[in-house]
Amino acid sequence: MSQQAEFRFDQPATDADLLRSLLGRADRVLVKKLSNNDRNWARQKLDAKGNPVPGKTMNNQAGPYIPAETRKGDFFLPLELMERDDGKEIWHRFIVTRWPQSENERRESHLVWYTSKSAETHLTGLPKVVFKDLLPASFLVMGRLTGADGYVYECLTIDSGSDEAQLLANMFEIDADFVSGMFEPAAVQAKERDRVLDFADQVIAAWLSGAIESFARENATMPVTLVLAQMAQSAFREKHGIDRIDPFALDNPGDVLREISRSIEWDLFREFQRRERSVELVRIILGDIPREISPSHLIRALVDEYPRVDALMLSAAQQRKSRAGYSYEHHIEAMLAGGAIPFEKQVIIEAKKRPDFILPSLKFMNSKKEAAATGLILSAKTTLRERWKQVEREMGGHRRLFLTTVDENIAGNAIEDMASFGVHLIIPESLKDSKLSEYKGYSNVLGFREFCDSHIKPHLPAWKN
């Protein structure tokens, strides 16, 4: 029997709370997507049998790299030349860092630029605990605060598989190709406020005229997933002057899928959601009928309707998650159609299993033809986490299964697990050898271009006949 948990008032703040608090206090914020080496310095080295090697980590980097452009800017005070008798110059500076995720630990960290090495700067003297378990493509967030004795840098690590990573991306409009950036939270908030206020003038006019309901229907309704996906595809085609998204005519079709789903469509979605939620908020608080609103009435409405407002904000986050997977399927479908690749979608194969796509068809795959073995199942997941295990059941013991994703945060052990089940991963070309992901070196990982050339194109004549 389930039991109601006791209320706890001494629980630590969540990462989302810490992130919002930091952005509300810092004048400048550095966000860096961590490379594999930026994480591996904190992880235990293992021997060939998988046993820990005492006192050894996976590399000797001792901390993440700070981009050269950040070192050259004014986020940190200028580095000083280290006194030494010989060798190439070393520039450095000690800084005070604070780590709320590590018991608010305060550290004297060290920025070091070895001119004999790369242009990037080492940041050392950090707590390993906040780095060692991060997934690939996670984030380091450093907020600059001004204290009595100068700058203090409050630091958070944001796991790429967490909801906080999406929150961070929303706050700073971080797209799929982001590596690092410097932000001024006040300026970011002002930019968002201006966007809302530009639309607010139209909302106010509609409410005062008694036309808020029709205005919402015509100007602030989120398109269904298919329509929004088609809008993103249309924007891509127009941008590149093409009439269809043909994977055989594109150098990097996987990167194109990532751009359409993670950048173009995401921007469209955010604008529609901003409009939709703004109008819904006005209608919750003010209603649809224009009238004189006193300050006391407004305050009462805010208090009375707080549960609905809270539910509205929660539904916004859930809406983002629920639409992403379906949207990616639409982009895959458009690319298959653009390349004249025969396929069936959402066909029930057995025991109510319903894979996203079968190429070329279930009938062909189940036929006794010699070429039947060339048929395959293609499943689309914009993010994986543990969901690939659902897909594995679709193989039925003899079918070839390919799983396509634009997710860059899959850990190496998960890729190995997929290989043990015969699952092939199809990813954007730019991620295959990326230092931000762990896809490199796995035989069951293919770029979308390689997948099309090796597993589709040679079989098209048989599939079409």
Tab-separated table of C-alpha atoms in Angstrom:
chain	number	residue	atom	x	y	z
A	1	MET	CA	0.000	0.000	0.000
A	2	SER	CA	1.280	3.461	-0.898
A	3	GLN	CA	1.847	5.966	1.869
A	4	GLN	CA	1.700	9.734	1.804
A	5	ALA	CA	5.189	11.161	2.201
A	6	GLU	CA	5.797	13.561	5.059
A	7	PHE	CA	6.228	17.206	4.188
A	8	ARG	CA	9.899	18.185	4.366
A	9	PHE	CA	10.845	21.824	4.736
A	10	ASP	CA	14.599	21.193	4.944
A	11	GLN	CA	15.052	19.548	1.557
A	12	PRO	CA	17.877	20.944	-0.592
A	13	ALA	CA	17.029	23.125	-3.543
A	14	THR	CA	16.618	21.378	-6.888
A	15	ASP	CA	18.986	22.090	-9.755
A	16	ALA	CA	16.192	24.108	-11.376
A	17	ASP	CA	15.926	26.257	-8.238
A	18	LEU	CA	19.694	26.720	-8.128
A	19	LEU	CA	19.782	27.646	-11.801
A	20	ARG	CA	17.000	30.211	-11.527
A	21	SER	CA	18.583	31.688	-8.406
A	22	LEU	CA	21.970	32.022	-10.080
A	23	LEU	CA	20.545	33.668	-13.177
A	24	GLY	CA	18.686	36.129	-10.969
A	25	ARG	CA	21.893	37.237	-9.226
A	26	ALA	CA	24.732	36.971	-11.752
A	27	ASP	CA	25.642	39.862	-14.048
A	28	ARG	CA	27.357	37.565	-16.579
A	29	VAL	CA	26.982	33.843	-17.186
A	30	LEU	CA	29.258	31.468	-19.069
A	31	VAL	CA	27.606	28.319	-20.425
A	32	LYS	CA	29.781	25.598	-21.905
A	33	LYS	CA	28.728	22.259	-23.328
A	34	LEU	CA	31.225	19.816	-21.856
A	35	SER	CA	33.386	17.649	-24.089
A	36	ASN	CA	34.199	14.070	-23.140
A	37	ASN	CA	37.569	15.148	-21.713
A	38	ASP	CA	35.823	17.871	-19.702
A	39	ARG	CA	33.974	15.074	-17.867
A	40	ASN	CA	36.423	12.184	-17.946
A	41	TRP	CA	39.020	13.853	-15.697
A	42	ALA	CA	36.589	13.224	-12.809
A	43	ARG	CA	35.782	9.610	-13.688
A	44	GLN	CA	37.559	6.530	-12.359
A	45	LYS	CA	39.943	4.799	-14.762
A	46	LEU	CA	39.189	1.117	-15.337
A	47	ASP	CA	41.547	-1.673	-16.354
A	48	ALA	CA	40.930	-4.152	-19.185
A	49	LYS	CA	38.723	-6.234	-16.882
A	50	GLY	CA	36.602	-3.271	-15.866
A	51	ASN	CA	38.123	-2.926	-12.403
A	52	PRO	CA	38.964	0.516	-10.947
A	53	VAL	CA	42.612	1.573	-11.133
A	54	PRO	CA	43.420	3.120	-7.725
A	55	GLY	CA	44.294	6.803	-7.840
A	56	LYS	CA	43.776	7.083	-11.601
A	57	THR	CA	41.168	8.956	-13.622
A	58	MET	CA	40.312	8.553	-17.304
A	59	ASN	CA	42.553	11.479	-18.271
A	60	ASN	CA	44.978	13.928	-16.671
A	61	GLN	CA	43.168	17.104	-17.698
A	62	ALA	CA	42.171	17.839	-14.044
A	63	GLY	CA	39.214	19.995	-15.071
A	64	PRO	CA	37.313	21.397	-18.054
A	65	TYR	CA	38.788	23.694	-20.681
A	66	ILE	CA	37.641	27.300	-20.851
A	67	PRO	CA	37.352	28.636	-24.433
A	68	ALA	CA	40.076	31.019	-25.600
A	69	GLU	CA	37.556	33.748	-26.411
A	70	THR	CA	36.348	33.670	-22.803
A	71	ARG	CA	39.913	34.001	-21.507
A	72	LYS	CA	40.476	36.969	-23.799
A	73	GLY	CA	37.237	38.674	-22.722
A	74	ASP	CA	36.384	40.410	-19.457
A	75	PHE	CA	34.502	37.602	-17.684
A	76	PHE	CA	37.663	36.841	-15.695
A	77	LEU	CA	40.286	39.323	-14.596
A	78	PRO	CA	43.357	39.259	-16.884
A	79	LEU	CA	45.733	36.344	-16.399
A	80	GLU	CA	49.186	37.022	-15.009
A	81	LEU	CA	52.521	35.706	-16.237
A	82	MET	CA	53.817	32.926	-13.999
A	83	GLU	CA	57.379	33.382	-12.800
A	84	ARG	CA	59.582	30.524	-14.016
A	85	ASP	CA	63.177	30.119	-15.113
A	86	ASP	CA	62.726	28.515	-18.522
A	87	GLY	CA	60.212	27.091	-20.957
A	88	LYS	CA	57.356	28.730	-22.762
A	89	GLU	CA	55.163	31.246	-21.010
A	90	ILE	CA	52.432	30.144	-18.622
A	91	TRP	CA	49.662	32.600	-17.765
A	92	HIS	CA	47.395	32.011	-14.794
A	93	ARG	CA	45.041	33.388	-12.150
A	94	PHE	CA	43.412	31.980	-9.044
A	95	ILE	CA	39.658	32.559	-8.776
A	96	VAL	CA	37.088	31.888	-6.065
A	97	THR	CA	34.412	29.388	-7.096
A	98	ARG	CA	31.351	28.197	-5.189
A	99	TRP	CA	29.548	24.910	-5.875
A	100	PRO	CA	25.957	24.723	-4.539
A	101	GLN	CA	25.601	21.118	-5.772
A	102	SER	CA	28.585	20.119	-3.613
A	103	GLU	CA	27.361	21.337	-0.220
A	104	ASN	CA	27.954	24.949	-1.300
A	105	GLU	CA	31.662	24.192	-1.274
A	106	ARG	CA	33.949	27.191	-1.745
A	107	ARG	CA	37.151	26.578	-3.706
A	108	GLU	CA	40.230	28.437	-4.844
A	109	SER	CA	40.251	27.320	-8.458
A	110	HIS	CA	43.041	27.876	-10.939
A	111	LEU	CA	42.878	29.238	-14.489
A	112	VAL	CA	46.012	28.247	-16.407
A	113	TRP	CA	46.966	28.916	-20.013
A	114	TYR	CA	49.950	26.900	-21.210
A	115	THR	CA	51.135	28.740	-24.312
A	116	SER	CA	53.003	25.602	-25.383
A	117	LYS	CA	49.686	23.786	-25.725
A	118	SER	CA	46.358	24.786	-27.219
A	119	ALA	CA	44.760	28.214	-26.956
A	120	GLU	CA	42.216	26.956	-24.437
A	121	THR	CA	42.627	27.555	-20.731
A	122	HIS	CA	42.605	24.863	-18.032
A	123	LEU	CA	40.259	25.325	-15.081
A	124	THR	CA	41.401	23.170	-12.167
A	125	GLY	CA	40.747	22.845	-8.457
A	126	LEU	CA	37.117	21.733	-8.846
A	127	PRO	CA	34.976	19.128	-7.032
A	128	LYS	CA	34.930	15.870	-9.001
A	129	VAL	CA	31.573	14.837	-7.598
A	130	VAL	CA	29.583	17.256	-9.765
A	131	PHE	CA	31.284	16.088	-12.995
A	132	LYS	CA	31.842	12.343	-12.685
A	133	ASP	CA	28.318	11.076	-13.444
A	134	LEU	CA	27.313	13.530	-16.174
A	135	LEU	CA	26.020	12.250	-19.506
A	136	PRO	CA	27.690	13.364	-22.755
A	137	ALA	CA	26.982	16.950	-23.880
A	138	SER	CA	26.145	18.161	-20.373
A	139	PHE	CA	26.716	21.779	-19.359
A	140	LEU	CA	28.920	23.823	-17.061
A	141	VAL	CA	27.258	27.072	-15.958
A	142	MET	CA	29.421	29.742	-14.293
A	143	GLY	CA	27.728	32.870	-12.970
A	144	ARG	CA	29.812	35.888	-11.998
A	145	LEU	CA	28.840	37.503	-8.695
A	146	THR	CA	30.433	40.559	-7.114
A	147	GLY	CA	31.380	40.059	-3.470
A	148	ALA	CA	33.127	42.171	-0.861
A	149	ASP	CA	36.516	40.814	-1.946
A	150	GLY	CA	35.900	40.826	-5.686
A	151	TYR	CA	34.395	38.326	-8.091
A	152	VAL	CA	33.005	34.988	-6.955
A	153	TYR	CA	32.011	32.449	-9.623
A	154	GLU	CA	29.022	30.314	-8.673
A	155	CYS	CA	29.109	27.095	-10.690
A	156	LEU	CA	26.560	24.437	-11.609
A	157	THR	CA	26.760	21.357	-13.792
A	158	ILE	CA	23.561	20.537	-15.683
A	159	ASP	CA	23.126	16.963	-16.864
A	160	SER	CA	22.079	16.792	-20.520
A	161	GLY	CA	19.478	14.152	-19.728
A	162	SER	CA	17.714	16.303	-17.136
A	163	ASP	CA	14.740	18.640	-17.347
A	164	GLU	CA	17.100	21.406	-16.211
A	165	ALA	CA	19.029	21.067	-19.477
A	166	GLN	CA	15.831	21.920	-21.354
A	167	LEU	CA	15.200	24.793	-18.947
A	168	LEU	CA	18.696	26.131	-19.621
A	169	ALA	CA	18.196	25.794	-23.386
A	170	ASN	CA	14.900	27.681	-23.156
A	171	MET	CA	16.364	30.490	-21.077
A	172	PHE	CA	19.263	31.197	-23.416
A	173	GLU	CA	17.835	29.879	-26.704
A	174	ILE	CA	20.560	27.261	-26.930
A	175	ASP	CA	20.270	25.369	-30.213
A	176	ALA	CA	21.607	22.014	-31.372
A	177	ASP	CA	24.971	23.393	-32.559
A	178	PHE	CA	25.743	25.314	-29.371
A	179	VAL	CA	29.202	24.778	-27.850
A	180	SER	CA	29.760	27.726	-25.517
A	181	GLY	CA	28.460	31.231	-24.990
A	182	MET	CA	28.486	34.263	-22.725
A	183	PHE	CA	25.172	35.717	-21.593
A	184	GLU	CA	23.871	38.672	-19.622
A	185	PRO	CA	20.742	37.429	-17.814
A	186	ALA	CA	19.258	40.922	-17.547
A	187	ALA	CA	19.601	41.443	-21.305
A	188	VAL	CA	18.127	38.007	-22.040
A	189	GLN	CA	15.134	38.748	-19.819
A	190	ALA	CA	14.662	42.165	-21.436
A	191	LYS	CA	14.686	40.585	-24.898
A	192	GLU	CA	12.030	38.063	-23.893
A	193	ARG	CA	9.980	40.790	-22.215
A	194	ASP	CA	10.058	42.885	-25.398
A	195	ARG	CA	8.803	39.920	-27.417
A	196	VAL	CA	5.933	39.373	-25.025
A	197	LEU	CA	5.054	43.071	-24.860
A	198	ASP	CA	4.999	43.386	-28.653
A	199	PHE	CA	2.331	40.704	-28.728
A	200	ALA	CA	0.676	42.007	-25.540
A	201	ASP	CA	-0.456	45.178	-27.310
A	202	GLN	CA	-2.485	43.046	-29.714
A	203	VAL	CA	-3.878	40.945	-26.839
A	204	ILE	CA	-4.948	44.065	-24.915
A	205	ALA	CA	-6.688	45.519	-27.958
A	206	ALA	CA	-8.524	42.235	-28.562
A	207	TRP	CA	-9.637	41.977	-24.921
A	208	LEU	CA	-10.864	45.578	-24.778
A	209	SER	CA	-12.897	45.057	-27.941
A	210	GLY	CA	-14.455	41.860	-26.594
A	211	ALA	CA	-12.814	39.759	-29.293
A	212	ILE	CA	-10.261	37.878	-27.202
A	213	GLU	CA	-11.810	34.466	-27.953
A	214	SER	CA	-11.680	34.872	-31.741
A	215	PHE	CA	-8.244	36.519	-31.475
A	216	ALA	CA	-6.937	33.486	-29.596
A	217	ARG	CA	-8.369	31.131	-32.194
A	218	GLU	CA	-6.865	33.044	-35.130
A	219	ASN	CA	-3.539	34.245	-33.702
A	220	ALA	CA	-2.548	32.180	-30.696
A	221	THR	CA	-3.405	28.542	-31.348
A	222	MET	CA	-0.616	25.996	-31.475
A	223	PRO	CA	-0.705	24.083	-34.791
A	224	VAL	CA	-1.061	20.317	-34.591
A	225	THR	CA	2.237	18.452	-34.660
A	226	LEU	CA	2.061	17.517	-38.351
A	227	VAL	CA	1.345	21.089	-39.468
A	228	LEU	CA	4.163	22.525	-37.359
A	229	ALA	CA	6.560	19.905	-38.741
A	230	GLN	CA	5.513	20.796	-42.285
A	231	MET	CA	6.087	24.485	-41.547
A	232	ALA	CA	9.644	23.688	-40.416
A	233	GLN	CA	10.292	21.550	-43.495
A	234	SER	CA	8.956	24.301	-45.741
A	235	ALA	CA	11.238	26.846	-44.066
A	236	PHE	CA	14.249	24.581	-44.673
A	237	ARG	CA	13.349	23.994	-48.331
A	238	GLU	CA	12.850	27.706	-48.906
A	239	LYS	CA	16.147	28.533	-47.199
A	240	HIS	CA	18.079	26.119	-49.431
A	241	GLY	CA	16.071	26.531	-52.627
A	242	ILE	CA	14.989	22.895	-52.941
A	243	ASP	CA	11.569	21.372	-53.619
A	244	ARG	CA	11.927	18.236	-51.482
A	245	ILE	CA	14.146	16.849	-48.733
A	246	ASP	CA	15.919	14.035	-50.581
A	247	PRO	CA	18.515	12.210	-48.420
A	248	PHE	CA	20.425	11.077	-51.510
A	249	ALA	CA	20.832	14.682	-52.682
A	250	LEU	CA	22.052	15.975	-49.311
A	251	ASP	CA	25.639	15.702	-48.095
A	252	ASN	CA	24.586	15.330	-44.469
A	253	PRO	CA	20.924	14.262	-44.264
A	254	GLY	CA	21.242	13.436	-40.560
A	255	ASP	CA	22.440	16.945	-39.771
A	256	VAL	CA	19.526	18.275	-41.820
A	257	LEU	CA	17.077	16.284	-39.688
A	258	ARG	CA	18.710	17.726	-36.595
A	259	GLU	CA	18.544	21.280	-37.916
A	260	ILE	CA	14.873	20.991	-38.874
A	261	SER	CA	13.739	19.312	-35.646
A	262	ARG	CA	16.029	20.919	-33.063
A	263	SER	CA	16.436	24.425	-34.494
A	264	ILE	CA	13.854	25.486	-37.089
A	265	GLU	CA	10.822	23.736	-35.632
A	266	TRP	CA	11.887	24.489	-32.069
A	267	ASP	CA	11.970	28.230	-32.835
A	268	LEU	CA	8.504	28.020	-34.395
A	269	PHE	CA	7.190	26.057	-31.434
A	270	ARG	CA	8.497	28.545	-28.875
A	271	GLU	CA	6.891	31.478	-30.658
A	272	PHE	CA	3.522	29.735	-30.926
A	273	GLN	CA	3.701	28.611	-27.306
A	274	ARG	CA	4.622	32.111	-26.137
A	275	ARG	CA	1.552	33.489	-27.892
A	276	GLU	CA	-0.789	30.707	-26.823
A	277	ARG	CA	0.205	30.816	-23.158
A	278	SER	CA	0.079	34.635	-23.040
A	279	VAL	CA	-3.505	34.721	-24.283
A	280	GLU	CA	-4.560	31.839	-22.028
A	281	LEU	CA	-3.100	33.647	-19.016
A	282	VAL	CA	-5.057	36.818	-19.830
A	283	ARG	CA	-8.280	34.851	-20.232
A	284	ILE	CA	-7.755	33.022	-16.926
A	285	ILE	CA	-7.163	36.223	-14.952
A	286	LEU	CA	-9.422	38.717	-16.760
A	287	GLY	CA	-12.013	36.520	-18.436
A	288	ASP	CA	-13.368	37.104	-21.941
A	289	ILE	CA	-15.716	40.034	-21.222
A	290	PRO	CA	-14.103	43.511	-21.068
A	291	ARG	CA	-14.885	45.493	-17.922
A	292	GLU	CA	-13.317	47.851	-15.413
A	293	ILE	CA	-10.703	45.980	-13.382
A	294	SER	CA	-9.677	47.390	-10.004
A	295	PRO	CA	-6.311	46.513	-8.397
A	296	SER	CA	-8.088	44.581	-5.630
A	297	HIS	CA	-10.077	42.572	-8.185
A	298	LEU	CA	-6.876	41.773	-10.081
A	299	ILE	CA	-5.102	40.625	-6.922
A	300	ARG	CA	-8.042	38.407	-5.938
A	301	ALA	CA	-8.130	36.916	-9.422
A	302	LEU	CA	-4.410	36.117	-9.273
A	303	VAL	CA	-4.810	34.403	-5.904
A	304	ASP	CA	-8.028	32.582	-6.810
A	305	GLU	CA	-6.751	31.393	-10.164
A	306	TYR	CA	-3.264	30.425	-9.023
A	307	PRO	CA	-3.943	26.663	-9.402
A	308	ARG	CA	-5.019	27.194	-13.022
A	309	VAL	CA	-2.001	29.416	-13.716
A	310	ASP	CA	0.303	26.822	-12.169
A	311	ALA	CA	-1.316	24.076	-14.259
A	312	LEU	CA	-0.890	26.234	-17.365
A	313	MET	CA	2.855	26.588	-16.785
A	314	LEU	CA	3.196	22.871	-16.076
A	315	SER	CA	1.298	21.947	-19.223
A	316	ALA	CA	3.689	24.104	-21.253
A	317	ALA	CA	6.631	21.938	-20.184
A	318	GLN	CA	4.694	18.725	-20.797
A	319	GLN	CA	3.614	19.965	-24.226
A	320	ARG	CA	7.239	20.350	-25.284
A	321	LYS	CA	8.079	16.793	-24.268
A	322	SER	CA	5.018	15.093	-25.727
A	323	ARG	CA	5.307	16.675	-29.170
A	324	ALA	CA	9.015	16.102	-29.799
A	325	GLY	CA	8.880	12.387	-30.663
A	326	TYR	CA	5.903	12.636	-33.025
A	327	SER	CA	7.484	15.613	-34.743
A	328	TYR	CA	10.697	13.721	-35.474
A	329	GLU	CA	8.694	10.917	-37.071
A	330	HIS	CA	7.122	13.457	-39.447
A	331	HIS	CA	10.568	14.660	-40.531
A	332	ILE	CA	11.775	11.106	-41.150
A	333	GLU	CA	8.634	10.439	-43.188
A	334	ALA	CA	9.233	13.576	-45.279
A	335	MET	CA	12.813	12.496	-45.962
A	336	LEU	CA	11.810	8.962	-46.971
A	337	ALA	CA	9.164	10.375	-49.304
A	338	GLY	CA	11.627	12.940	-50.649
A	339	GLY	CA	14.032	10.162	-51.588
A	340	ALA	CA	11.280	8.006	-53.155
A	341	ILE	CA	12.015	5.293	-50.601
A	342	PRO	CA	9.066	2.884	-50.210
A	343	PHE	CA	7.866	2.456	-46.642
A	344	GLU	CA	4.910	1.639	-44.416
A	345	LYS	CA	4.198	3.574	-41.254
A	346	GLN	CA	2.869	2.315	-37.910
A	347	VAL	CA	1.971	-1.156	-39.233
A	348	ILE	CA	1.059	-3.776	-36.636
A	349	ILE	CA	3.484	-6.657	-37.087
A	350	GLU	CA	2.741	-9.070	-34.237
A	351	ALA	CA	1.573	-9.018	-30.622
A	352	LYS	CA	0.447	-5.409	-31.102
A	353	LYS	CA	3.989	-4.260	-31.948
A	354	ARG	CA	3.812	-1.146	-34.082
A	355	PRO	CA	7.215	0.101	-35.322
A	356	ASP	CA	7.489	3.616	-36.729
A	357	PHE	CA	8.529	2.563	-40.252
A	358	ILE	CA	9.009	-0.652	-42.189
A	359	LEU	CA	11.113	-0.466	-45.352
A	360	PRO	CA	9.805	-1.277	-47.896
A	361	SER	CA	6.718	-3.079	-46.459
A	362	LEU	CA	5.665	-5.784	-44.042
A	363	LYS	CA	4.465	-7.957	-46.926
A	364	PHE	CA	7.882	-7.759	-48.596
A	365	MET	CA	9.713	-8.461	-45.339
A	366	ASN	CA	7.554	-11.521	-44.608
A	367	SER	CA	7.721	-12.880	-48.153
A	368	LYS	CA	9.807	-15.902	-49.051
A	369	LYS	CA	11.781	-13.912	-51.598
A	370	GLU	CA	15.552	-14.016	-51.335
A	371	ALA	CA	15.582	-10.224	-51.067
A	372	ALA	CA	13.179	-10.239	-48.103
A	373	ALA	CA	16.141	-10.149	-45.716
A	374	THR	CA	17.046	-6.692	-47.012
A	375	GLY	CA	13.893	-5.219	-45.478
A	376	LEU	CA	14.320	-3.374	-42.217
A	377	ILE	CA	12.589	-1.646	-39.333
A	378	LEU	CA	13.382	2.022	-38.810
A	379	SER	CA	12.370	3.508	-35.479
A	380	ALA	CA	12.599	7.239	-34.784
A	381	LYS	CA	13.313	8.616	-31.312
A	382	THR	CA	14.260	12.258	-30.903
A	383	THR	CA	15.701	11.315	-27.481
A	384	LEU	CA	16.578	7.827	-26.304
A	385	ARG	CA	17.337	7.381	-22.608
A	386	GLU	CA	15.808	3.953	-21.856
A	387	ARG	CA	13.261	4.002	-24.690
A	388	TRP	CA	15.481	2.063	-27.076
A	389	LYS	CA	14.599	-1.076	-25.069
A	390	GLN	CA	10.994	-0.668	-26.188
A	391	VAL	CA	12.212	-0.633	-29.780
A	392	GLU	CA	14.323	-3.763	-29.328
A	393	ARG	CA	11.151	-5.823	-28.850
A	394	GLU	CA	10.077	-4.913	-32.384
A	395	MET	CA	12.835	-7.005	-33.969
A	396	GLY	CA	10.960	-10.255	-33.537
A	397	GLY	CA	14.206	-12.204	-33.457
A	398	HIS	CA	15.072	-11.954	-37.155
A	399	ARG	CA	14.341	-8.475	-38.451
A	400	ARG	CA	17.010	-5.833	-38.954
A	401	LEU	CA	16.420	-2.908	-36.623
A	402	PHE	CA	17.779	0.603	-37.092
A	403	LEU	CA	17.110	3.309	-34.544
A	404	THR	CA	17.522	6.923	-35.648
A	405	THR	CA	17.947	9.773	-33.197
A	406	VAL	CA	19.331	13.302	-32.948
A	407	ASP	CA	20.181	12.757	-29.278
A	408	GLU	CA	23.830	13.499	-28.450
A	409	ASN	CA	23.828	12.414	-24.808
A	410	ILE	CA	23.836	8.610	-25.125
A	411	ALA	CA	26.490	7.014	-22.927
A	412	GLY	CA	28.908	4.456	-24.332
A	413	ASN	CA	27.604	1.616	-22.150
A	414	ALA	CA	24.093	2.139	-23.563
A	415	ILE	CA	25.498	1.969	-27.109
A	416	GLU	CA	27.212	-1.310	-26.192
A	417	ASP	CA	23.933	-2.655	-24.808
A	418	MET	CA	22.203	-1.798	-28.088
A	419	ALA	CA	24.933	-3.588	-30.034
A	420	SER	CA	24.441	-6.727	-27.924
A	421	PHE	CA	20.785	-6.790	-29.045
A	422	GLY	CA	21.676	-6.153	-32.687
A	423	VAL	CA	20.318	-2.594	-32.677
A	424	HIS	CA	22.012	-0.153	-35.064
A	425	LEU	CA	22.019	3.564	-34.248
A	426	ILE	CA	21.563	6.116	-37.045
A	427	ILE	CA	22.711	9.588	-36.012
A	428	PRO	CA	23.527	13.009	-37.506
A	429	GLU	CA	26.849	12.903	-39.327
A	430	SER	CA	28.384	15.675	-37.212
A	431	LEU	CA	27.856	13.651	-34.021
A	432	LYS	CA	29.648	10.505	-35.170
A	433	ASP	CA	33.159	11.783	-34.437
A	434	SER	CA	32.185	14.644	-32.143
A	435	LYS	CA	34.215	15.176	-28.963
A	436	LEU	CA	30.949	16.061	-27.216
A	437	SER	CA	29.352	12.643	-27.767
A	438	GLU	CA	30.435	9.043	-27.162
A	439	TYR	CA	29.407	7.597	-30.533
A	440	LYS	CA	32.926	7.322	-31.950
A	441	GLY	CA	34.393	3.854	-32.387
A	442	TYR	CA	31.200	1.787	-32.222
A	443	SER	CA	30.496	-0.468	-35.195
A	444	ASN	CA	26.723	-0.313	-34.650
A	445	VAL	CA	26.675	3.492	-35.066
A	446	LEU	CA	26.138	4.930	-38.556
A	447	GLY	CA	25.678	8.415	-39.909
A	448	PHE	CA	22.409	8.914	-41.804
A	449	ARG	CA	24.345	9.363	-45.048
A	450	GLU	CA	26.117	6.022	-44.564
A	451	PHE	CA	22.820	4.345	-43.677
A	452	CYS	CA	21.180	5.583	-46.876
A	453	ASP	CA	24.130	4.604	-49.074
A	454	SER	CA	24.782	1.179	-47.522
A	455	HIS	CA	21.424	-0.117	-46.335
A	456	ILE	CA	18.826	1.558	-48.551
A	457	LYS	CA	20.216	2.566	-51.949
A	458	PRO	CA	21.563	-0.886	-52.988
A	459	HIS	CA	18.169	-2.481	-52.298
A	460	LEU	CA	15.862	0.095	-53.873
A	461	PRO	CA	15.457	-1.786	-57.194
A	462	ALA	CA	14.259	-4.925	-55.384
A	463	TRP	CA	12.083	-2.920	-53.004
A	464	LYS	CA	10.365	-1.008	-55.781
A	465	ASN	CA	9.748	-4.117	-57.867
